[in-house]
Amino acid sequence: MNKKMTWSSLALILCMVLFAAGCSNAANTKGGASNTNPGSTTPATGEQSSEEVDNYENGLPRNEKVTLKVGLLESGYGREWFDYAVKLFTEKYPNVTFDITASPKIGDLVSTKASAGNDEDMFDLFYSDTWTEYVNANKLEPVTGIFEMSPDDAPGQKLNDLIVPGFNDPEKYYKDNAWVFPIANYIGGMFFDQKLFDENGWNKSPKTYDEFIQLCEAIKSKGIDPIVYAGLYNYAQFAFDTKIFEIAEENENNQFRNDFEYFNGPQNTSPENIEVYKRLYDMGKKGYISKKSVGMNHTQSQMLVLQHKAAMVPSGDWIENEMKESAPDDFQWGYMAVPFTNNPDGPIYMNNGLSYSFEIWAAKPELNKKWAKQFLLSLMSNEVQQELVEKGGALPLRKDYLDVPTRADNMKPLQKSIATYMKENQVVLELKNRKIELTHPDYAASLKVIVDNMALVLTGQEQPEPFLQDAEKLLQNAITNDKEAQNKE
């Protein structure tokens, strides 16, 4: 983000489970709406126009019945929060009903319906992780305008000003629009035992790179590995893969974002990327990253943190739920991002990703699409957000969520830790989006070169430059071939 999406007010985010699938079977349910009229529209005195009588305050008609077909992803968040949101919405707008199809594989069903070409049978609202192909086929409705609307519990305030910075980023719009409405995101970074840190007086929120290195040295002096990670799966990315943007900002490289998004110029061998890898190699050389990481999977590395054989582990915020059966009763997960500059006031770029969202099918009646947008807006009320936090385990997307202190009481320790970190630090939620897609096989080959060598670099056993150059050659060949193919289309 060239315009910094930073926090100066209470902010927090998103998600508890990145890949968790729901356990229930696919289900088709009809969400019937109450037929009770919410109140008389007859004026006490004077006359009202028919428009005032027949329309809600949002301008949509009261007397036209609409059914919204929803393709609901059954995931780790469950559906209790969603059913609650539907209940609230249909009580307020009894002319709207919902036809809900819920499945952990809803994306497959969406794809099948899209291929069939029957727009009437397609969902109005749905989850899909392949939304860009639908945008390219002109099948999705932009949701940009929703961010200019005001939730019912914040009249006069645009959603764009209430939502956590980074979840609606005009600079990163695809084809000049937002197409995906965010529901929950995951956060990546360093995870640790807060009680262990408190007992040793260790810094739980380093503001600069030097402070983070000092923390690693303090931990190492106690005979504990400062960092361990899943070398088999390159989980280090959850803590370090956004650091190139911090280095670029420190270098005042204003062209970096555009070059990254469009694969312009060197990528693996850019000065920013090389600097990040040099620092990681140096950390490994100094013994801050455990050599045990090389052959470990994610649960093995996380177990070492539970056993206090290592102090920190890169992962995502699903870690609390993932390790709940193994964690000691007094273990309390905490969170930090790793700063990579020495500017204590500079933004810290945090790894995150979209884990739950909704899209709107374009070839639907205009009235359906308008009601779909109103429903998505309603999901951002703090009442629904609270249900999603407490029942679904996500983190709220509203900046003002914790303005009511009692809401914090019902958050899990890791949720509170992330919220506190984001409140006390200037952060950027970095998605690392690209504006073009590479399909040439050398692109995948270049990524494999990096994954295959990453563990040896992070443990100080291999210099990064040689394999970064090998990966860059493959990447540039993929870029050249893909761009030539795109120009021929």
GROMACS .gro file of N, CA and C in nm, residues 30-88:
model
  177
   30LYS      N    1  -3.420  -2.361   0.409
   30LYS     CA    2  -3.494  -2.242   0.374
   30LYS      C    3  -3.498  -2.152   0.496
   31GLY      N    4  -3.452  -2.029   0.480
   31GLY     CA    5  -3.456  -1.934   0.590
   31GLY      C    6  -3.583  -1.853   0.581
   32GLY      N    7  -3.691  -1.898   0.641
   32GLY     CA    8  -3.818  -1.829   0.635
   32GLY      C    9  -3.816  -1.701   0.713
   33ALA      N   10  -3.878  -1.598   0.660
   33ALA     CA   11  -3.881  -1.469   0.727
   33ALA      C   12  -4.011  -1.455   0.803
   34SER      N   13  -4.006  -1.379   0.911
   34SER     CA   14  -4.126  -1.349   0.987
   34SER      C   15  -4.219  -1.264   0.904
   35ASN      N   16  -4.351  -1.287   0.918
   35ASN     CA   17  -4.448  -1.208   0.846
   35ASN      C   18  -4.500  -1.091   0.928
   36THR      N   19  -4.444  -1.075   1.048
   36THR     CA   20  -4.490  -0.968   1.134
   36THR      C   21  -4.444  -0.834   1.082
   37ASN      N   22  -4.537  -0.741   1.068
   37ASN     CA   23  -4.501  -0.606   1.024
   37ASN      C   24  -4.426  -0.536   1.135
   38PRO      N   25  -4.310  -0.475   1.109
   38PRO     CA   26  -4.230  -0.412   1.214
   38PRO      C   27  -4.296  -0.290   1.273
   39GLY      N   28  -4.399  -0.239   1.213
   39GLY     CA   29  -4.464  -0.121   1.269
   39GLY      C   30  -4.553  -0.057   1.166
   40SER      N   31  -4.647   0.020   1.212
   40SER     CA   32  -4.739   0.087   1.121
   40SER      C   33  -4.669   0.196   1.045
   41THR      N   34  -4.703   0.209   0.918
   41THR     CA   35  -4.646   0.317   0.837
   41THR      C   36  -4.743   0.432   0.820
   42THR      N   37  -4.856   0.424   0.891
   42THR     CA   38  -4.956   0.530   0.879
   42THR      C   39  -4.911   0.654   0.954
   43PRO      N   40  -4.903   0.771   0.890
   43PRO     CA   41  -4.856   0.891   0.957
   43PRO      C   42  -4.957   0.939   1.059
   44ALA      N   43  -4.905   1.003   1.166
   44ALA     CA   44  -4.993   1.056   1.269
   44ALA      C   45  -5.070   1.175   1.217
   45THR      N   46  -5.003   1.262   1.144
   45THR     CA   47  -5.068   1.381   1.088
   45THR      C   48  -5.015   1.404   0.949
   46GLY      N   49  -5.092   1.479   0.870
   46GLY     CA   50  -5.045   1.515   0.737
   46GLY      C   51  -5.050   1.396   0.644
   47GLU      N   52  -4.989   1.413   0.529
   47GLU     CA   53  -4.988   1.309   0.428
   47GLU      C   54  -4.846   1.273   0.392
   48GLN      N   55  -4.826   1.148   0.353
   48GLN     CA   56  -4.697   1.102   0.303
   48GLN      C   57  -4.714   1.059   0.160
   49SER      N   58  -4.609   1.073   0.083
   49SER     CA   59  -4.613   1.026  -0.054
   49SER      C   60  -4.613   0.874  -0.053
   50SER      N   61  -4.657   0.815  -0.165
   50SER     CA   62  -4.658   0.670  -0.174
   50SER      C   63  -4.518   0.613  -0.163
   51GLU      N   64  -4.418   0.691  -0.210
   51GLU     CA   65  -4.278   0.646  -0.201
   51GLU      C   66  -4.236   0.634  -0.055
   52GLU      N   67  -4.276   0.733   0.028
   52GLU     CA   68  -4.239   0.730   0.168
   52GLU      C   69  -4.310   0.615   0.240
   53VAL      N   70  -4.433   0.587   0.199
   53VAL     CA   71  -4.510   0.481   0.262
   53VAL      C   72  -4.455   0.344   0.225
   54ASP      N   73  -4.419   0.326   0.098
   54ASP     CA   74  -4.387   0.194   0.046
   54ASP      C   75  -4.240   0.157   0.053
   55ASN      N   76  -4.153   0.252   0.085
   55ASN     CA   77  -4.010   0.224   0.087
   55ASN      C   78  -3.955   0.227   0.229
   56TYR      N   79  -3.854   0.142   0.252
   56TYR     CA   80  -3.779   0.148   0.377
   56TYR      C   81  -3.689   0.271   0.377
   57GLU      N   82  -3.626   0.294   0.492
   57GLU     CA   83  -3.535   0.409   0.502
   57GLU      C   84  -3.415   0.395   0.409
   58ASN      N   85  -3.385   0.272   0.364
   58ASN     CA   86  -3.275   0.251   0.270
   58ASN      C   87  -3.317   0.271   0.125
   59GLY      N   88  -3.444   0.307   0.104
   59GLY     CA   89  -3.493   0.336  -0.030
   59GLY      C   90  -3.548   0.217  -0.104
   60LEU      N   91  -3.539   0.098  -0.046
   60LEU     CA   92  -3.587  -0.023  -0.113
   60LEU      C   93  -3.733  -0.050  -0.077
   61PRO      N   94  -3.809  -0.110  -0.169
   61PRO     CA   95  -3.954  -0.125  -0.150
   61PRO      C   96  -3.991  -0.227  -0.043
   62ARG      N   97  -4.092  -0.190   0.037
   62ARG     CA   98  -4.143  -0.280   0.140
   62ARG      C   99  -4.232  -0.390   0.082
   63ASN      N  100  -4.303  -0.357  -0.026
   63ASN     CA  101  -4.409  -0.446  -0.072
   63ASN      C  102  -4.367  -0.541  -0.183
   64GLU      N  103  -4.237  -0.545  -0.217
   64GLU     CA  104  -4.188  -0.639  -0.317
   64GLU      C  105  -4.108  -0.749  -0.248
   65LYS      N  106  -4.158  -0.872  -0.258
   65LYS     CA  107  -4.091  -0.983  -0.193
   65LYS      C  108  -3.969  -1.027  -0.273
   66VAL      N  109  -3.863  -1.057  -0.200
   66VAL     CA  110  -3.736  -1.098  -0.262
   66VAL      C  111  -3.682  -1.219  -0.187
   67THR      N  112  -3.634  -1.318  -0.261
   67THR     CA  113  -3.565  -1.432  -0.201
   67THR      C  114  -3.420  -1.430  -0.246
   68LEU      N  115  -3.330  -1.428  -0.150
   68LEU     CA  116  -3.187  -1.430  -0.180
   68LEU      C  117  -3.134  -1.572  -0.164
   69LYS      N  118  -3.080  -1.627  -0.272
   69LYS     CA  119  -3.017  -1.758  -0.268
   69LYS      C  120  -2.872  -1.741  -0.221
   70VAL      N  121  -2.836  -1.815  -0.118
   70VAL     CA  122  -2.703  -1.801  -0.058
   70VAL      C  123  -2.627  -1.932  -0.065
   71GLY      N  124  -2.504  -1.927  -0.116
   71GLY     CA  125  -2.413  -2.040  -0.110
   71GLY      C  126  -2.318  -2.019   0.006
   72LEU      N  127  -2.347  -2.084   0.119
   72LEU     CA  128  -2.276  -2.058   0.245
   72LEU      C  129  -2.165  -2.160   0.267
   73LEU      N  130  -2.045  -2.112   0.289
   73LEU     CA  131  -1.932  -2.200   0.320
   73LEU      C  132  -1.941  -2.244   0.466
   74GLU      N  133  -1.949  -2.375   0.487
   74GLU     CA  134  -1.941  -2.429   0.622
   74GLU      C  135  -1.794  -2.450   0.655
   75SER      N  136  -1.744  -2.370   0.747
   75SER     CA  137  -1.601  -2.372   0.779
   75SER      C  138  -1.585  -2.377   0.929
   76GLY      N  139  -1.465  -2.350   0.975
   76GLY     CA  140  -1.438  -2.348   1.118
   76GLY      C  141  -1.516  -2.244   1.193
   77TYR      N  142  -1.571  -2.146   1.122
   77TYR     CA  143  -1.652  -2.043   1.189
   77TYR      C  144  -1.793  -2.091   1.220
   78GLY      N  145  -1.832  -2.207   1.165
   78GLY     CA  146  -1.967  -2.255   1.185
   78GLY      C  147  -2.068  -2.168   1.110
   79ARG      N  148  -2.197  -2.184   1.143
   79ARG     CA  149  -2.299  -2.103   1.078
   79ARG      C  150  -2.394  -2.037   1.177
   80GLU      N  151  -2.370  -2.057   1.306
   80GLU     CA  152  -2.458  -1.998   1.406
   80GLU      C  153  -2.463  -1.847   1.393
   81TRP      N  154  -2.347  -1.787   1.369
   81TRP     CA  155  -2.341  -1.641   1.355
   81TRP      C  156  -2.421  -1.595   1.233
   82PHE      N  157  -2.415  -1.676   1.124
   82PHE     CA  158  -2.484  -1.638   1.001
   82PHE      C  159  -2.635  -1.650   1.018
   83ASP      N  160  -2.680  -1.757   1.082
   83ASP     CA  161  -2.823  -1.773   1.106
   83ASP      C  162  -2.876  -1.659   1.192
   84TYR      N  163  -2.795  -1.615   1.287
   84TYR     CA  164  -2.834  -1.502   1.371
   84TYR      C  165  -2.847  -1.375   1.288
   85ALA      N  166  -2.753  -1.354   1.197
   85ALA     CA  167  -2.757  -1.236   1.110
   85ALA      C  168  -2.881  -1.237   1.021
   86VAL      N  169  -2.915  -1.355   0.968
   86VAL     CA  170  -3.036  -1.368   0.885
   86VAL      C  171  -3.160  -1.337   0.967
   87LYS      N  172  -3.165  -1.386   1.089
   87LYS     CA  173  -3.279  -1.361   1.177
   87LYS      C  174  -3.299  -1.211   1.200
   88LEU      N  175  -3.190  -1.141   1.232
   88LEU     CA  176  -3.200  -0.997   1.254
   88LEU      C  177  -3.248  -0.925   1.129
   0.00000   0.00000   0.00000
